[in-house]
PDB file of C-alpha atoms in Angstrom:
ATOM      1  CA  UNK A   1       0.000   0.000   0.000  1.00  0.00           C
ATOM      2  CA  UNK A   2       1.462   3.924  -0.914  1.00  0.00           C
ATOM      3  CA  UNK A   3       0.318   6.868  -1.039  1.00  0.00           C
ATOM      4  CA  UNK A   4      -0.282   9.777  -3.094  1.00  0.00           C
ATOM      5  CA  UNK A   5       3.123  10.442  -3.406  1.00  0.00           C
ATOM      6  CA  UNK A   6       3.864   6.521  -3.235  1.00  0.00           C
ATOM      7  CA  UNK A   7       5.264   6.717   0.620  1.00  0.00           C
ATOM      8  CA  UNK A   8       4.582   2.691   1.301  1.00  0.00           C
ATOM      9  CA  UNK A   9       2.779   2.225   4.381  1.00  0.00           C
ATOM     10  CA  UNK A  10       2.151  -1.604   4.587  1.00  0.00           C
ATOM     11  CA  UNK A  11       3.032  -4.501   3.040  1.00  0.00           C
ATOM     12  CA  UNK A  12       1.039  -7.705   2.543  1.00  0.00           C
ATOM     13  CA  UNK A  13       2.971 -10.944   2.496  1.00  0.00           C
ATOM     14  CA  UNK A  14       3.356 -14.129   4.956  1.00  0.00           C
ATOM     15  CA  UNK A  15       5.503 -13.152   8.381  1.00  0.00           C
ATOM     16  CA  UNK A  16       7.144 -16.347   8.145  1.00  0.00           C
ATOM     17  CA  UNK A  17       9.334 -14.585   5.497  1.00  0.00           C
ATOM     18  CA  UNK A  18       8.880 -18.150   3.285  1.00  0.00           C
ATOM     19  CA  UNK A  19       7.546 -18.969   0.067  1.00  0.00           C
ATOM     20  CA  UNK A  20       4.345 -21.018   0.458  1.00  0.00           C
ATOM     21  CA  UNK A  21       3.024 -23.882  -1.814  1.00  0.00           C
ATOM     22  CA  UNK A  22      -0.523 -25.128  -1.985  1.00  0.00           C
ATOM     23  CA  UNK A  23      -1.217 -28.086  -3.770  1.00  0.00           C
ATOM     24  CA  UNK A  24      -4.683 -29.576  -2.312  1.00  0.00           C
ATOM     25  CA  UNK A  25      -7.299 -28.737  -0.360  1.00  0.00           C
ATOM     26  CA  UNK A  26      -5.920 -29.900   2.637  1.00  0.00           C
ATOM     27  CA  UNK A  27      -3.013 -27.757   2.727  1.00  0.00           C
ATOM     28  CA  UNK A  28      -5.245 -24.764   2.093  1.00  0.00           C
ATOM     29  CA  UNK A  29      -7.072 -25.277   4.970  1.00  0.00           C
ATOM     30  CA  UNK A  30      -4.437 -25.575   7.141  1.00  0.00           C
ATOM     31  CA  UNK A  31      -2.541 -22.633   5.789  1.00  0.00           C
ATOM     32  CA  UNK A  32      -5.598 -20.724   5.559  1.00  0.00           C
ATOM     33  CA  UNK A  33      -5.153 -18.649   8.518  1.00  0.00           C
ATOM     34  CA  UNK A  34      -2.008 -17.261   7.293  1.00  0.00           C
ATOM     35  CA  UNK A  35      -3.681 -17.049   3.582  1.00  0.00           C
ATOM     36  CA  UNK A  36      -6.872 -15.149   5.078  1.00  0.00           C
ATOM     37  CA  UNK A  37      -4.636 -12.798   7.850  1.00  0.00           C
ATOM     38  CA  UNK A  38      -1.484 -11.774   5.840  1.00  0.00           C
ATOM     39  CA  UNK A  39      -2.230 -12.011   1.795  1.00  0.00           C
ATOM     40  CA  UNK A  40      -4.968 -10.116   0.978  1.00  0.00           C
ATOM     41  CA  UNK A  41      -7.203 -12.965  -0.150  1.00  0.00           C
ATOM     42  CA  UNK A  42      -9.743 -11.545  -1.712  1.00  0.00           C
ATOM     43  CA  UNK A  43      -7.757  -9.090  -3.950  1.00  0.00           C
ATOM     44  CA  UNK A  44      -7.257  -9.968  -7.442  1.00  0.00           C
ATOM     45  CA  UNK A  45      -4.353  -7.582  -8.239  1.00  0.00           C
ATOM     46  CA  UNK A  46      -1.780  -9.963  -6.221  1.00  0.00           C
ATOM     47  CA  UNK A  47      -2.471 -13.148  -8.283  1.00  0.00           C
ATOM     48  CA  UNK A  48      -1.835 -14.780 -11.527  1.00  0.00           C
ATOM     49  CA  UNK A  49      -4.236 -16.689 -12.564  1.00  0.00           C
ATOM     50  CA  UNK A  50      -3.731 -19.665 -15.825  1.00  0.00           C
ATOM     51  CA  UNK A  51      -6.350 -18.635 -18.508  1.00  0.00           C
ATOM     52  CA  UNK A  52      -7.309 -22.328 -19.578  1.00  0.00           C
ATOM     53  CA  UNK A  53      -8.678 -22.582 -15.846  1.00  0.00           C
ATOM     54  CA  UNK A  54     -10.258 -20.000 -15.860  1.00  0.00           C
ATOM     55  CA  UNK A  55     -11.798 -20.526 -19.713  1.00  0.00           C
ATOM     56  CA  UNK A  56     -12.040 -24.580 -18.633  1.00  0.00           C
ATOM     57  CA  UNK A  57     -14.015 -23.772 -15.059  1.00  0.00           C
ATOM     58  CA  UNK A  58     -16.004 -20.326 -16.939  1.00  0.00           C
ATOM     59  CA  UNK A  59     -14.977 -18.550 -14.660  1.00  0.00           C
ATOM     60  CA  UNK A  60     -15.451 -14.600 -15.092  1.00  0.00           C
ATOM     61  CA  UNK A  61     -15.236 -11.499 -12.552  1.00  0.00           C
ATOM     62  CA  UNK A  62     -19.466 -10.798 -11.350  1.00  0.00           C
ATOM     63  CA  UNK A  63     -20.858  -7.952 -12.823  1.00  0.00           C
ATOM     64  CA  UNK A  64     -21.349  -5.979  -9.601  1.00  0.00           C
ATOM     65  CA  UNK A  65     -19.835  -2.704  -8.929  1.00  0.00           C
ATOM     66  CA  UNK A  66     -17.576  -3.498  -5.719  1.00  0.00           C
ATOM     67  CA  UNK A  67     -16.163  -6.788  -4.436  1.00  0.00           C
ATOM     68  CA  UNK A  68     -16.026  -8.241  -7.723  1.00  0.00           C
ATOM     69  CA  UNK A  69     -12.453  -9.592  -7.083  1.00  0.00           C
ATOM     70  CA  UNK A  70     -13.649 -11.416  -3.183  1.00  0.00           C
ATOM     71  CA  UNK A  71     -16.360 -13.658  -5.229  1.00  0.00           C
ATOM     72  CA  UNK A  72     -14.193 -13.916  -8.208  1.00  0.00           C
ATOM     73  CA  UNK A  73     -11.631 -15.429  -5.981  1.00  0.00           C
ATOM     74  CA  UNK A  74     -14.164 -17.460  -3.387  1.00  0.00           C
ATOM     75  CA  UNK A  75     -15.332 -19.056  -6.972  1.00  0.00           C
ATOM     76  CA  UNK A  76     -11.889 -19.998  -8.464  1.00  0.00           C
ATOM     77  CA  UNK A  77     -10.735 -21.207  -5.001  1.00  0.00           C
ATOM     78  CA  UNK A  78     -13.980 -24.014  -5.161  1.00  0.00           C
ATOM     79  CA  UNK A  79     -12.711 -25.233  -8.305  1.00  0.00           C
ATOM     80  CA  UNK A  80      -9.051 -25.699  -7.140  1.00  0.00           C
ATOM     81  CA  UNK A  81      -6.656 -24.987  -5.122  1.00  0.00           C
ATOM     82  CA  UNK A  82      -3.044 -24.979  -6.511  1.00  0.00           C
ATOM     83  CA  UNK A  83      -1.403 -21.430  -4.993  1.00  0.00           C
ATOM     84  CA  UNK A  84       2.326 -20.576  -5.094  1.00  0.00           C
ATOM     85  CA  UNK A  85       2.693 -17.277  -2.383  1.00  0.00           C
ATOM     86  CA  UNK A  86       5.935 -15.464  -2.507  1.00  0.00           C
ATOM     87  CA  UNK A  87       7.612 -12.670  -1.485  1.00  0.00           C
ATOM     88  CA  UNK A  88       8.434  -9.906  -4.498  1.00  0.00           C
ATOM     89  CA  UNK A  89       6.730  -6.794  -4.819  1.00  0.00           C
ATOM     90  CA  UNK A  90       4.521  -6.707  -8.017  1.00  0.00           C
ATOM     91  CA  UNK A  91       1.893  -4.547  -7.374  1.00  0.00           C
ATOM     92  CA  UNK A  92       1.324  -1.401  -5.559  1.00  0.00           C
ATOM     93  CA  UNK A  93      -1.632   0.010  -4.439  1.00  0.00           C
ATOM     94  CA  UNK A  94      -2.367   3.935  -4.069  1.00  0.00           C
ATOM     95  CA  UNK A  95      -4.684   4.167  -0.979  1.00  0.00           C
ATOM     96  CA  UNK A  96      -7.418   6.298  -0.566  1.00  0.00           C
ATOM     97  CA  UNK A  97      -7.585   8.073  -4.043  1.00  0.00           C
ATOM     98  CA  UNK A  98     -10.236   9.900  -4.988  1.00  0.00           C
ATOM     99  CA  UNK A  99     -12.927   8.142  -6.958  1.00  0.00           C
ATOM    100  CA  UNK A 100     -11.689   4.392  -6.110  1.00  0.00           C
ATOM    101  CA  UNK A 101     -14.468   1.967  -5.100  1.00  0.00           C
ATOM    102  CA  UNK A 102     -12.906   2.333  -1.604  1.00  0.00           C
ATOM    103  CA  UNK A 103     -13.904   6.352  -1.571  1.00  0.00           C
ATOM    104  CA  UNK A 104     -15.541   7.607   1.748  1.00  0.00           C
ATOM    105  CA  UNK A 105     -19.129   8.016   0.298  1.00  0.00           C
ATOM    106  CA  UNK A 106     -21.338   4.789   0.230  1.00  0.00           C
ATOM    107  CA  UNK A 107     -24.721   4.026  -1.708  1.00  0.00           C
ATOM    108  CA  UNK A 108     -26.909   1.810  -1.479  1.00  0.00           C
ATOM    109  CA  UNK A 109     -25.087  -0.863  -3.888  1.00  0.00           C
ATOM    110  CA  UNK A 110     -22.350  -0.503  -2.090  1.00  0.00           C
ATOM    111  CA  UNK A 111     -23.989  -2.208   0.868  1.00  0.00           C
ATOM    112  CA  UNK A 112     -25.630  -4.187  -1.062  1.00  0.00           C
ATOM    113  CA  UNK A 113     -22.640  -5.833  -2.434  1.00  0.00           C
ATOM    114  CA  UNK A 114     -20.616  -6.024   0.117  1.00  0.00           C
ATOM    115  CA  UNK A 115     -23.546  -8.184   1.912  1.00  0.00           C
ATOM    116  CA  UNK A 116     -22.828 -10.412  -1.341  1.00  0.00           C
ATOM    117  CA  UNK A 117     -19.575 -10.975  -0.907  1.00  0.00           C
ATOM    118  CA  UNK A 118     -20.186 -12.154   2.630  1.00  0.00           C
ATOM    119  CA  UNK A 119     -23.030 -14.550   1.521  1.00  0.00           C
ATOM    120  CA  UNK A 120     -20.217 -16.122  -1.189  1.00  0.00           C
ATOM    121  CA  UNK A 121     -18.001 -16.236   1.679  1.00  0.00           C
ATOM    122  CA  UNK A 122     -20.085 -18.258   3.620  1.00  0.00           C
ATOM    123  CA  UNK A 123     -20.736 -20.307   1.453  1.00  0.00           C
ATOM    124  CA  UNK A 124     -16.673 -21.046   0.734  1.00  0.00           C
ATOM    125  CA  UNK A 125     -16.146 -21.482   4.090  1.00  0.00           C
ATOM    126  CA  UNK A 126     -19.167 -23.813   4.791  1.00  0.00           C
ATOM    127  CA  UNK A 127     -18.152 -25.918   1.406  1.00  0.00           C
ATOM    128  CA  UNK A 128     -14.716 -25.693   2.697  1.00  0.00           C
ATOM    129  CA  UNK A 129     -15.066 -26.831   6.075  1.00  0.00           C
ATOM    130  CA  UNK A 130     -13.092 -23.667   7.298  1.00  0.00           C
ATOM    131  CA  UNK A 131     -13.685 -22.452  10.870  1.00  0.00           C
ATOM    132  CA  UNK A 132     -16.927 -19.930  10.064  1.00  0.00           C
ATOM    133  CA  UNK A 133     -15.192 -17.320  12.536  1.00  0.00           C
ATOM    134  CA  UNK A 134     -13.981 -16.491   9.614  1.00  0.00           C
ATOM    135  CA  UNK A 135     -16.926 -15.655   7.713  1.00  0.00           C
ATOM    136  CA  UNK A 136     -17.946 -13.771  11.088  1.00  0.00           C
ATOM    137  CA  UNK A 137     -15.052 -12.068  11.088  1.00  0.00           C
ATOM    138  CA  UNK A 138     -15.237 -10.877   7.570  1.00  0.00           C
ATOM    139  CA  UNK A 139     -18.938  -9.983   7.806  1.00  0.00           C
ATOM    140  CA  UNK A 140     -18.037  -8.209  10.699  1.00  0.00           C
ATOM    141  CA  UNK A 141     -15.191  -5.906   9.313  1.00  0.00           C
ATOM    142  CA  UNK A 142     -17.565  -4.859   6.412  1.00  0.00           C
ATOM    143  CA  UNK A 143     -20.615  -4.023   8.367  1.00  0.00           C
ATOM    144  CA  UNK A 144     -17.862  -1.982  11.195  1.00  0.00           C
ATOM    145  CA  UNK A 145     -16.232   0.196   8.192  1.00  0.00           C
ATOM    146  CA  UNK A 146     -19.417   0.552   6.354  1.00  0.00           C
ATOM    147  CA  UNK A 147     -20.985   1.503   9.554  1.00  0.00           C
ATOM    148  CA  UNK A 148     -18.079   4.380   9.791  1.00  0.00           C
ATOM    149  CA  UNK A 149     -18.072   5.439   6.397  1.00  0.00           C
ATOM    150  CA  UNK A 150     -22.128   6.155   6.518  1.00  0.00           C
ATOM    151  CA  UNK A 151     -21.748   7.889  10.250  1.00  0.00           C
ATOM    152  CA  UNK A 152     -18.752   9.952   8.823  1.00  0.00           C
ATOM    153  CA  UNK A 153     -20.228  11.103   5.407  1.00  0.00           C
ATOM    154  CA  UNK A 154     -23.782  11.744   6.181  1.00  0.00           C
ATOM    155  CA  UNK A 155     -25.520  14.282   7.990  1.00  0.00           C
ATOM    156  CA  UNK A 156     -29.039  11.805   8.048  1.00  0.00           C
ATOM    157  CA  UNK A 157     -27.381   9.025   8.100  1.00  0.00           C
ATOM    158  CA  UNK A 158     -30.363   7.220   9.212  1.00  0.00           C
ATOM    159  CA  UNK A 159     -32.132   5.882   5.857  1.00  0.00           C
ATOM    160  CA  UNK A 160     -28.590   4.455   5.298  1.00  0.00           C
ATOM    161  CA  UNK A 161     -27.609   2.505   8.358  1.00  0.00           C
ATOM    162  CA  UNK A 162     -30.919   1.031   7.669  1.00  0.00           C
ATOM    163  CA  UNK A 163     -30.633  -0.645   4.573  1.00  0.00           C
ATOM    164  CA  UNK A 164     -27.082  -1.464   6.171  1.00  0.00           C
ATOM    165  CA  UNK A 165     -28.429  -3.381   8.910  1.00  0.00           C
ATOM    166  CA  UNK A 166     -31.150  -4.864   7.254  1.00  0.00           C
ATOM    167  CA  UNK A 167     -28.705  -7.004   4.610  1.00  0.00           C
ATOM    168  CA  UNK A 168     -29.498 -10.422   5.927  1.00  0.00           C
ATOM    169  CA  UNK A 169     -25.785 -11.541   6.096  1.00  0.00           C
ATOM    170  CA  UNK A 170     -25.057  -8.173   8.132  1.00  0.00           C
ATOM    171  CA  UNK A 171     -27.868  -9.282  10.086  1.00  0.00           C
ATOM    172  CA  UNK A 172     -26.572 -12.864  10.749  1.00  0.00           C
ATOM    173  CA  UNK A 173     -22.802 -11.667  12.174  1.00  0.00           C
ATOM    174  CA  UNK A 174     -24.771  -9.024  14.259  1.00  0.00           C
ATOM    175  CA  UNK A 175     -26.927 -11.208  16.181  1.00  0.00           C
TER     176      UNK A 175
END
């Protein structure tokens, strides 16, 4: 992650400073803590991904406006799990520039996509059988910082936070 003026602030990679090889599902779930925690999971923009999979399984990025790269990669993970995870630099990301899906203001797709990518997450980690404090955990994180970007950008923020916490997923993780 940079800045404007690409001053890094974080970088996402595995503490245990070593490469990482996944060849079945049950090496993914027992790496998945350090997959889920320290990689950036759902991002798209740290992965390389072999076109004939992806032509062979159909798989294509939803046409949704944000989160299209969580599903995308809940979906390709369910149809195999081969991951290499190293250390190099490839990508960076500028944080918080203006007019990125990650912008302050939120609408009402926003929310309603974000409970979408926590109903595909559930069901990965159900199909999975990963711990589903994950899925709690994940559902939680997007209902806190949508919570926090309606309370910070709205004046009423009222007819917001209620189609935020009436999204049945946010609804689930809340209870």
């Amino acid at each position: 992650y940079v800045t404007e003026s690409s001053e890094r602030i974080k970088e996402v990679t595995l503490r245990s400073n070593k490469d990482l090889q996944i060849m079945d599902y049950n090496q993914f779930r027992e790496h998945f803590p350090e997959i889920f925690f320290e990689t950036s999971f759902f991002s798209a923009c740290n992965k390389l991904y072999r076109k004939d999979f992806l032509i062979k399984n159909q798989l294509v990025f939803p046409e949704i406006r944000t989160g299209q790269d969580s599903i995308f990669n809940c979906q390709m993970m369910l149809k195999g799990c081969k991951l290499y995870i190293n250390h190099k630099i490839y990508y960076y990301y500028r944080f918080g520039r203006p007019g990125s899906a990650a912008a302050n203001k939120v609408d009402d797709q926003r929310i309603i996509d974000d409970n979408q990518v926590c109903e595909v997450f559930k069901k990965f980690t159900r199909e999975l059988g990963l711990n589903p404090s994950y899925y709690r955990q994940l559902s939680f994180q997007k209902v806190n910082k949508l919570f926090e970007k309606i309370k910070n950008a709205y004046d009423e923020p009222r007819e917001k936070m209620n189609l935020l916490f009436s999204q049945p997923e946010f609804q689930t993780v809340l209870r």
